[in-house]
Coordinates of C-alpha atoms in Angstrom, one line a residue:
X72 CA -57.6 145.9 50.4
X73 CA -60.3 145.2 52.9
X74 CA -61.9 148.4 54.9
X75 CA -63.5 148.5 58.5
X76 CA -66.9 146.7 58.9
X77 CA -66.0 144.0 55.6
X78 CA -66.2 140.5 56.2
X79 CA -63.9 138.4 55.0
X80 CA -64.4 134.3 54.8
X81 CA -68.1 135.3 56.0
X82 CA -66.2 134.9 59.6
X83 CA -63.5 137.9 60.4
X84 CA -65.5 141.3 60.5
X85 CA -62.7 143.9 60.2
X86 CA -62.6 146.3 63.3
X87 CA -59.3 148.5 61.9
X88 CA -56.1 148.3 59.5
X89 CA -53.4 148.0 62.3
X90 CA -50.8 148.7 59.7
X91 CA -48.7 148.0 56.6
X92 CA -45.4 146.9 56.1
X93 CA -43.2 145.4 53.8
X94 CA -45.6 143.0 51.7
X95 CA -48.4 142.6 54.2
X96 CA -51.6 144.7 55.2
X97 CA -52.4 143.6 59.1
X98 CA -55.9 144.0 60.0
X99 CA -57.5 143.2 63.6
X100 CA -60.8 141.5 63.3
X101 CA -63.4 139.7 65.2
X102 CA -64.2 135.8 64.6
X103 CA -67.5 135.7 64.6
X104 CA -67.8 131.9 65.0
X105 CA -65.5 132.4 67.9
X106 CA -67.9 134.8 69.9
X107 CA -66.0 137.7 68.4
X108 CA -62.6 136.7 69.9
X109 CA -59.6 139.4 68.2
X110 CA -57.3 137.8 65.9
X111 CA -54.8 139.8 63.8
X112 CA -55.4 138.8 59.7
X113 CA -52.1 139.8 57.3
X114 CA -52.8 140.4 53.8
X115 CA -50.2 139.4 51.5
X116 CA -49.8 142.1 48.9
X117 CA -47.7 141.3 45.7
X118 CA -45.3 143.7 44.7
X119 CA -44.1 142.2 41.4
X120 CA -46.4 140.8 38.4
X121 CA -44.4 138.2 37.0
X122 CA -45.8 134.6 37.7
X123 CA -42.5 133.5 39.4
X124 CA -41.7 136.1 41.2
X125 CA -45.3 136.1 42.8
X126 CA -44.7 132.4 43.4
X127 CA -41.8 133.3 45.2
X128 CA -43.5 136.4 47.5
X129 CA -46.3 133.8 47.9
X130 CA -43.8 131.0 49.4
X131 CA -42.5 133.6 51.6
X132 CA -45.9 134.4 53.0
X133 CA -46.6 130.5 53.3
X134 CA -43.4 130.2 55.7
X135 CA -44.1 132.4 58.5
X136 CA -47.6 130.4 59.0
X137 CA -45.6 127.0 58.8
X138 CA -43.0 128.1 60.7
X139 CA -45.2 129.1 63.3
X140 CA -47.4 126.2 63.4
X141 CA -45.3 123.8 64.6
X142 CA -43.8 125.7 67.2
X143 CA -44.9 126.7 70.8
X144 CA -43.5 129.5 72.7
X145 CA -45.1 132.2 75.0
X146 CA -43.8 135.0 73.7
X147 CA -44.8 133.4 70.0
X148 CA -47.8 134.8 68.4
X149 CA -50.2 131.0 67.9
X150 CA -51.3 130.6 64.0
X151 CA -55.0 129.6 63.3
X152 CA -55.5 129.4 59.6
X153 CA -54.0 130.1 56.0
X154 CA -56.7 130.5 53.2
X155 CA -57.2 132.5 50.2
X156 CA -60.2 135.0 50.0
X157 CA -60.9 136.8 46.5
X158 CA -57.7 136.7 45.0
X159 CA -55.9 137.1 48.3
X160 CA -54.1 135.3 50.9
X161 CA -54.5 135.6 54.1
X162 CA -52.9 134.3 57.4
X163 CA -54.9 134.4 60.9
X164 CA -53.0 134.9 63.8
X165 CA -53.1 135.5 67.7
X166 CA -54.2 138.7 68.6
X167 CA -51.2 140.0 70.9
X168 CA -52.7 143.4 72.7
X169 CA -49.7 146.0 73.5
X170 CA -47.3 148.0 72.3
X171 CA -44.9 147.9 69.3
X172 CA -41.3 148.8 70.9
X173 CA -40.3 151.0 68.6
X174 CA -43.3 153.3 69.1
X175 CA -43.0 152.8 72.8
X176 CA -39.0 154.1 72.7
X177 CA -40.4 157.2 70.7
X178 CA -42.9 158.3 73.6
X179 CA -39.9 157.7 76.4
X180 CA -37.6 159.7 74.0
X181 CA -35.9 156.9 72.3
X182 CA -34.4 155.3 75.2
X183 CA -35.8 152.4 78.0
X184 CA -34.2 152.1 81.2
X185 CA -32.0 149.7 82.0
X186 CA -34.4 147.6 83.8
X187 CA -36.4 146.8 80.9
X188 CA -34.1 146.4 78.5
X189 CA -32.5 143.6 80.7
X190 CA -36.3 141.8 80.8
X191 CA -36.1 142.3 76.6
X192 CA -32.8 140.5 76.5
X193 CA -33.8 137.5 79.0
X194 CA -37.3 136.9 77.2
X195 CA -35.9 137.7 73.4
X196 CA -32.8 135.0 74.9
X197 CA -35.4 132.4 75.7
X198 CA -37.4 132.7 72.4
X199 CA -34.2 132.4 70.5
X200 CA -32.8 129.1 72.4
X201 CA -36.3 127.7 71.6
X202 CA -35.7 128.1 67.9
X203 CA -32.4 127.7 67.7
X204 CA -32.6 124.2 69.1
X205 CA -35.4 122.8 67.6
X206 CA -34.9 119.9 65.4
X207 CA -33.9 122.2 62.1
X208 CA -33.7 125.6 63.8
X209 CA -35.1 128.6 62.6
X210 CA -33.2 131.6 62.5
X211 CA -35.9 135.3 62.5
X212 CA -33.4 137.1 60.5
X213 CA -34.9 140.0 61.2
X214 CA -34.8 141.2 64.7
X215 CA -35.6 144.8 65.4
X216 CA -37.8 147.0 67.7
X217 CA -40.5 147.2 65.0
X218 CA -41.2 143.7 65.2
X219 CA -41.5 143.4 69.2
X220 CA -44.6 143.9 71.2
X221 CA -44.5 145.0 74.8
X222 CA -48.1 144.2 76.8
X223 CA -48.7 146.0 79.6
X224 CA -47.6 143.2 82.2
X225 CA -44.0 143.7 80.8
X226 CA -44.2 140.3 78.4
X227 CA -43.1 140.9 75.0
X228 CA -43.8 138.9 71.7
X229 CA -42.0 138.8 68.6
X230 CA -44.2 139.0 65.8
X231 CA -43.1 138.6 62.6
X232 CA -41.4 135.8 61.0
X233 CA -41.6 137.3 57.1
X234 CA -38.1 136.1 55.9
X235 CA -37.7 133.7 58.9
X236 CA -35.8 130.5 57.6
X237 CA -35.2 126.8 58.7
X238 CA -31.6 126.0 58.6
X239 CA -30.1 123.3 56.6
X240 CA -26.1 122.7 57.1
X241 CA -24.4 123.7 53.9
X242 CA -27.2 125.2 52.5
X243 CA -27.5 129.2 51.9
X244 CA -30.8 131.5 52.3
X245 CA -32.7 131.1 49.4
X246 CA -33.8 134.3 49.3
X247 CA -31.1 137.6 50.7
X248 CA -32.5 140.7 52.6
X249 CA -32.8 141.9 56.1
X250 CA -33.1 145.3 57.2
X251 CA -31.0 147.6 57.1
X252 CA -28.9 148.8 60.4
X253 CA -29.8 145.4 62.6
X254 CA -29.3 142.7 60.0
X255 CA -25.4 141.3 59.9
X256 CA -23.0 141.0 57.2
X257 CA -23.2 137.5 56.5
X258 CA -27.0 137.9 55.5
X259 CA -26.5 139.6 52.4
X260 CA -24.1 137.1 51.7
X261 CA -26.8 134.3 52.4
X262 CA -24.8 132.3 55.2
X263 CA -27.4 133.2 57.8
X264 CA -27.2 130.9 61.2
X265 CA -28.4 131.3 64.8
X266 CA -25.6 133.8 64.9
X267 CA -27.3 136.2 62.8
X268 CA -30.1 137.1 65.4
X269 CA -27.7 137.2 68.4
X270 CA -26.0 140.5 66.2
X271 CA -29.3 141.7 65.4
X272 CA -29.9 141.5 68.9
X273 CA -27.3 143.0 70.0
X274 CA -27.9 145.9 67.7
X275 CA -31.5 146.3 69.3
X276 CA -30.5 146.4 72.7
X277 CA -28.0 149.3 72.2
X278 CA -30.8 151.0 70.0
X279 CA -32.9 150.5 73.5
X280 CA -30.3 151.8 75.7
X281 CA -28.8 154.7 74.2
X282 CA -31.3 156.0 71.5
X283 CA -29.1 155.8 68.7
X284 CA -30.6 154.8 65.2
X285 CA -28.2 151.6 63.9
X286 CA -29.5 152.8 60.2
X287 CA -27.2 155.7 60.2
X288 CA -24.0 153.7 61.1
X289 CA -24.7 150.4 59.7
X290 CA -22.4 147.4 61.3
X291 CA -20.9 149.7 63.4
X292 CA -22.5 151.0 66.9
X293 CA -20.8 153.8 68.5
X294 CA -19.9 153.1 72.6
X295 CA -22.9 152.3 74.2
X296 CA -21.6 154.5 77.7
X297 CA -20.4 157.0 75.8
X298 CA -23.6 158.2 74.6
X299 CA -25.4 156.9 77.9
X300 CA -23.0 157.6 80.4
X301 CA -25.5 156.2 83.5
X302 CA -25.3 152.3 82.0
X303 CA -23.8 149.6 84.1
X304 CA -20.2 149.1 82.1
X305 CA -21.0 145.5 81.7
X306 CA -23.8 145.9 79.3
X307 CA -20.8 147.7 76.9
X308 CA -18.9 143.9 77.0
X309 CA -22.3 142.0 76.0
X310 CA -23.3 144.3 73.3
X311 CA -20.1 144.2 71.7
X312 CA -19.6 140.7 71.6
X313 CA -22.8 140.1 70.1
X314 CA -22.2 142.4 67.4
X315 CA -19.0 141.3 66.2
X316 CA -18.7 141.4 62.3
X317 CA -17.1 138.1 62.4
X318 CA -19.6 135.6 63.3
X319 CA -17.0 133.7 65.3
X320 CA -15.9 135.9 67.6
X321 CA -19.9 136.6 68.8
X322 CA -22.1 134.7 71.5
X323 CA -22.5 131.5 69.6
X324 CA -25.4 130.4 71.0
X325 CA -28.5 132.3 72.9
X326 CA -27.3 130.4 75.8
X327 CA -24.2 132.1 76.4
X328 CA -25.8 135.4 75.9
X329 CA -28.1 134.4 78.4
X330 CA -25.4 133.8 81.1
X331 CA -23.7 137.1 80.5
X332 CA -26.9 139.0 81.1
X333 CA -27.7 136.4 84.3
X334 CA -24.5 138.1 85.6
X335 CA -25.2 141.6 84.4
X336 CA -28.4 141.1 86.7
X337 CA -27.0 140.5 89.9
X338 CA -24.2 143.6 88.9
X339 CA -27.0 145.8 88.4
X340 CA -28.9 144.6 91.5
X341 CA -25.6 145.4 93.3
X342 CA -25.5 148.9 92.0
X343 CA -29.1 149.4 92.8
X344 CA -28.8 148.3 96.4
X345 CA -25.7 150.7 96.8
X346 CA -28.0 153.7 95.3
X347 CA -30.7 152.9 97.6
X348 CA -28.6 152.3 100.7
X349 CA -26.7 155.5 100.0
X350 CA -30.3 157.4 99.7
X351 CA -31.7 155.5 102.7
X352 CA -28.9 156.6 104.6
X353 CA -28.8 160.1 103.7
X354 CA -32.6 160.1 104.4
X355 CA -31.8 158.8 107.9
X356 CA -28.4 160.8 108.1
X357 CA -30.4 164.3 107.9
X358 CA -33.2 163.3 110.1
X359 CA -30.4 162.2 112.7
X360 CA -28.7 164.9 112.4
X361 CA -31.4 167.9 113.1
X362 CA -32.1 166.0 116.7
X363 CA -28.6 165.5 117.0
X364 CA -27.1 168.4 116.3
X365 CA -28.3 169.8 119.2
X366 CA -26.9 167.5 121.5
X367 CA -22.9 167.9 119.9
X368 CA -21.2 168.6 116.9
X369 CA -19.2 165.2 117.6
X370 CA -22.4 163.3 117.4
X371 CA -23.4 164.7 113.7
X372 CA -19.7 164.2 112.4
X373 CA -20.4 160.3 113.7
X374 CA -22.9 160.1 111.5
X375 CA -20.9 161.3 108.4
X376 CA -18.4 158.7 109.1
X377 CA -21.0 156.1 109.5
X378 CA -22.5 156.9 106.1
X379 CA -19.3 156.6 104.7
X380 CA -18.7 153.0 106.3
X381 CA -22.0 151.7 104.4
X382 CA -21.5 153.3 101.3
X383 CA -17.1 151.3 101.1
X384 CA -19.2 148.2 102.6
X385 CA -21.1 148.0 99.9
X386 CA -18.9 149.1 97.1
X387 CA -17.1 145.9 98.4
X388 CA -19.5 143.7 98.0
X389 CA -20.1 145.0 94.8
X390 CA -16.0 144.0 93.9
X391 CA -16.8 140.7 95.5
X392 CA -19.4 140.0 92.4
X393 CA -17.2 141.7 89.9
X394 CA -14.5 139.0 91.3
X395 CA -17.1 136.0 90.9
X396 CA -17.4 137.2 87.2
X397 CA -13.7 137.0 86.4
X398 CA -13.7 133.4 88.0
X399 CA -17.1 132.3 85.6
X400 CA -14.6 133.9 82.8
X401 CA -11.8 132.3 84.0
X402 CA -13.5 128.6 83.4
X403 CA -15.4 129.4 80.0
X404 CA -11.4 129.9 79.2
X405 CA -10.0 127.1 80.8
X406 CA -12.6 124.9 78.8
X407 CA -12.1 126.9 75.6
X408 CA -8.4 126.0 75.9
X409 CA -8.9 122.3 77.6
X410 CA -12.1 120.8 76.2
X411 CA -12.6 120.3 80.1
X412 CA -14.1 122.0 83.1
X413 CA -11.9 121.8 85.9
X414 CA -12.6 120.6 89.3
X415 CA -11.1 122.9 91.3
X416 CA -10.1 126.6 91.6
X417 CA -6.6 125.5 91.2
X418 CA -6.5 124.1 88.0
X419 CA -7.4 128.0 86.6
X420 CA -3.9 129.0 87.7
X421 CA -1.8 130.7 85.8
X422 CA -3.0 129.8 82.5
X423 CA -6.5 131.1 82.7
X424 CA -6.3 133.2 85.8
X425 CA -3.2 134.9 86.8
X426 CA -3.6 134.1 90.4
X427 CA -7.4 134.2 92.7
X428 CA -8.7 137.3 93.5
X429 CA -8.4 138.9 96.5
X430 CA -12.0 139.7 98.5
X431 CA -12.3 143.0 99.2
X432 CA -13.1 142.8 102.9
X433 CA -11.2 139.9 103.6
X434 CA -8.1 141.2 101.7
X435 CA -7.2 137.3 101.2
X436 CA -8.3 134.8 98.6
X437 CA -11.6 133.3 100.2
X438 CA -12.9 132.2 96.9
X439 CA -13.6 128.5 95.4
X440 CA -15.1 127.0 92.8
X441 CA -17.7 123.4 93.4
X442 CA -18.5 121.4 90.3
X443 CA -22.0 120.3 91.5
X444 CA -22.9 118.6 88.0
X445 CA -22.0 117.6 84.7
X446 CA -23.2 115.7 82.2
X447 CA -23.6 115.1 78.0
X448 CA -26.5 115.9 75.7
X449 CA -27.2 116.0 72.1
X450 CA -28.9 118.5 70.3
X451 CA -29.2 119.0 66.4
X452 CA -26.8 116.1 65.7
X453 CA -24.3 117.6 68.1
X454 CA -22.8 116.5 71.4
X455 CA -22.6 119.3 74.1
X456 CA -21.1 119.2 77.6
X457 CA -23.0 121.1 80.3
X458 CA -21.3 121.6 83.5
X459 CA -23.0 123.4 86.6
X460 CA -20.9 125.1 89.5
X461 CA -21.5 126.8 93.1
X462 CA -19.0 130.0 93.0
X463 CA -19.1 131.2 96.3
X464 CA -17.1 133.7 98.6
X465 CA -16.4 131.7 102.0
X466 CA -16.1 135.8 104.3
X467 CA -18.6 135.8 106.7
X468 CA -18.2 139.8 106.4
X469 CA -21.2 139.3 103.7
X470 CA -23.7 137.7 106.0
X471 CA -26.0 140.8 107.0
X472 CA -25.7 142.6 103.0
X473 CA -29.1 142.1 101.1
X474 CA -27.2 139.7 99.1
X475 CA -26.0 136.0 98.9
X476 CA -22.0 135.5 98.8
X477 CA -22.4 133.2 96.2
X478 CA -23.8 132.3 92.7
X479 CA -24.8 129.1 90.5
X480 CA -23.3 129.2 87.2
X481 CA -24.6 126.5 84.0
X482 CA -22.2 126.3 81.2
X483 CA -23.3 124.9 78.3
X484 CA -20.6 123.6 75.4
X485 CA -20.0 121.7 72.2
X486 CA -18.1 119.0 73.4
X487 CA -14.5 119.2 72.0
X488 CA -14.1 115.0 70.6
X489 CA -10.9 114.2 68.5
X490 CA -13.2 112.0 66.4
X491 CA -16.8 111.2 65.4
X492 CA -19.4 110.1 67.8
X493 CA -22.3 108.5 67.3
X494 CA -25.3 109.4 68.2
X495 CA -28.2 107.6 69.1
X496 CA -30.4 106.8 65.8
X497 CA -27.8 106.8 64.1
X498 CA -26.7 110.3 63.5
X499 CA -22.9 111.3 63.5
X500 CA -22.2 113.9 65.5
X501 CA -19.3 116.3 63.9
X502 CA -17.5 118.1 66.0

């Protein structure tokens, strides 16, 4: 163990031990052929003193610096160097300046708000489709708050990919463990996929939103508005899909997480222009009312029912959303069931939609569905459909709400084939 002011490689001068965990001490130093630039050296420490098992902690070690440097990724710590210095081994990473998340949760009493949990989910989404669709994807296996940095301009960086793995088909880890609480059944069984993170996820973001440690219930979470009762309902669907115990009946790819929380977005940004119209409009209501209140009675009970005019308007158009999200369900369904998107609103009923939603102002069904794209890709030996469509709301009620009547929508699927493809190169795609 190395202490502050030792030089290491005559080039990293140690400012300070950052910290220790599992089988690594993390140091932040200064390159001195570098002009002093930070950069973040982890110590491997062996914990066994058998040959083969040190071979083995060693190998692990080795994988988080290959992993990482063939990969690119903003919200990826970049990997300099791997060398061995007096016995010990030594990676040299990117020095990421901020905050670990699970000490920031402890200073804001356990919980974030529900603003930047949602900007966690998008960004932690985003890294995960990266890895997930590289050539042989890499699945982190160990998700969790620890491992999460938060800078001050609201970017955050995952951090450490100890027991990340590549994944081969029909292969099983090598090596079992994930911590306890976030990692999911299947990884102690070794059949870790993509899968895996999206429940670890899953299990992070309810830590985030409600304060509750997954440790003490492990693989089961209690109700996320039950012990938060302020949440938007629709971040209770999300979580519990992504932390199903059965790894088919989760998000199956980042993607589809991703478009659950797009939709959670504009839910939220719904709610929040309700609470700020109803606060604008009780500012404006009292000011109103101590000039007017002189003048009648009549005039100030106006007012009241004016305030209650904006506040049904926009729990309206806040339906009208909710009613745009049961026809984006209503087509995952209809291509779950068909193997096809359809191209028209009609084709969803009854089977996948009982009959179209009414809108709220209009009291008639004003909704429709436009297929504005579609086309075929393949990724990881795999053909996948992806379909874009315009949902829209054709009232011209909405036109002077801070919002737009209608949403794009990208659905990405493996493409349902009764036989094998081929694949360019090649490759058979299996479907």
């Amino acid at each position: 163990m190395f202490k502050q002011g030792d030089v290491i490689q005559s080039r990293y001068t140690v400012k300070k031990i950052l910290g220790k965990g599992g089988q690594v001490q993390v140091y932040l130093c200064d390159d001195n052929r570098s002009g002093g630039a930070p950069v973040v050296l982890k110590e491997l420490l062996f914990k066994c003193f058998n040959e083969d098992d040190k071979e083995r902690e060693y190998g692990l070690f080795c994988k988080e610096a290959n992993i990482l440097k063939d990969i690119s990724h903003p919200s990826l710590p970049r990997v300099y160097d791997l060398f061995e210095e007096e016995g010990s081994h030594f990676i040299v990473e990117e020095y990421i300046e901020g905050t670990p998340l699970d000490k920031y949760a402890k200073k804001t009493g356990g919980k974030l708000s529900e603003d930047l949990v949602l900007s966690i989910a998008l960004q932690m989404t985003a890294v995960l489709s990266y890895l997930h669709s590289q050539a042989v994807p890499v699945v982190i296996r160990d998700i969790k708050p620890a491992n999460m940095i938060l800078t001050d301009d609201g970017k955050v960086f995952f951090i450490d990919f100890t027991i990340a793995r590549h994944m081969v088909a029909d292969r099983e880890d090598t090596v079992r463990m994930g911590s306890p609480g976030y990692a999911p059944p299947e990884q102690y069984r070794g059949l870790s996929d993509p899968r895996s993170d999206i429940f670890a996820l899953g299990v992070t973001l309810h830590q985030f939103l409600t304060g509750h440690d997954p440790v003490e219930t492990p693989f089961t979470l209690p109700p996320a508005c039950k012990l938060n009762h302020r949440l938007c309902p629709t971040w209770e669907s999300i979580i519990c899909k992504a932390t199903q115990l059965s790894q088919d009946l989760r998000y199956q790819e980042a993607g589809e997480l991703k478009a659950d929380l797009v939709l959670l977005n504009e839910a939220m940004k719904a709610r929040a222009a309700l609470r700020h119209g109803k606060k604008a409009f009780m500012k404006n209501a009292w000011a109103a009312l101590l000039i007017l209140a002189i003048i009648a009675l009549v005039a100030g009970g106006s007012l009241i029912l004016f305030r209650q005019y904006v506040k049904s308007e926009y729990e309206k158009l806040y339906g009208c959303f909710e009613n745009m999200k049961a026809l984006s369900d209503a087509l995952e369904r209809h291509y779950d069931r068909t193997g096809e998107f359809p191209d028209t609103v009609e084709e969803l009923i009854p089977l996948d939609l009982p009959s179209l939603p009414l809108c709220p102002k209009a009291g008639k069904a004003t909704y429709s569905i436009v297929r504005l794209d579609e086309k075929r890709e393949f990724t990881g030996g795999r053909e996948y459909v992806v379909a874009t469509y315009k949902i829209g709301c054709s009232g011209t009620w909405h036109r002077n709400l801070p919002m737009e009547p209608y949403k794009y929508l990208t659905y990405r699927k493996l493409a349902k084939n009764a036989g094998r493809n081929t694949v360019k190169g090649g490759k058979q795609n299996v479907p």
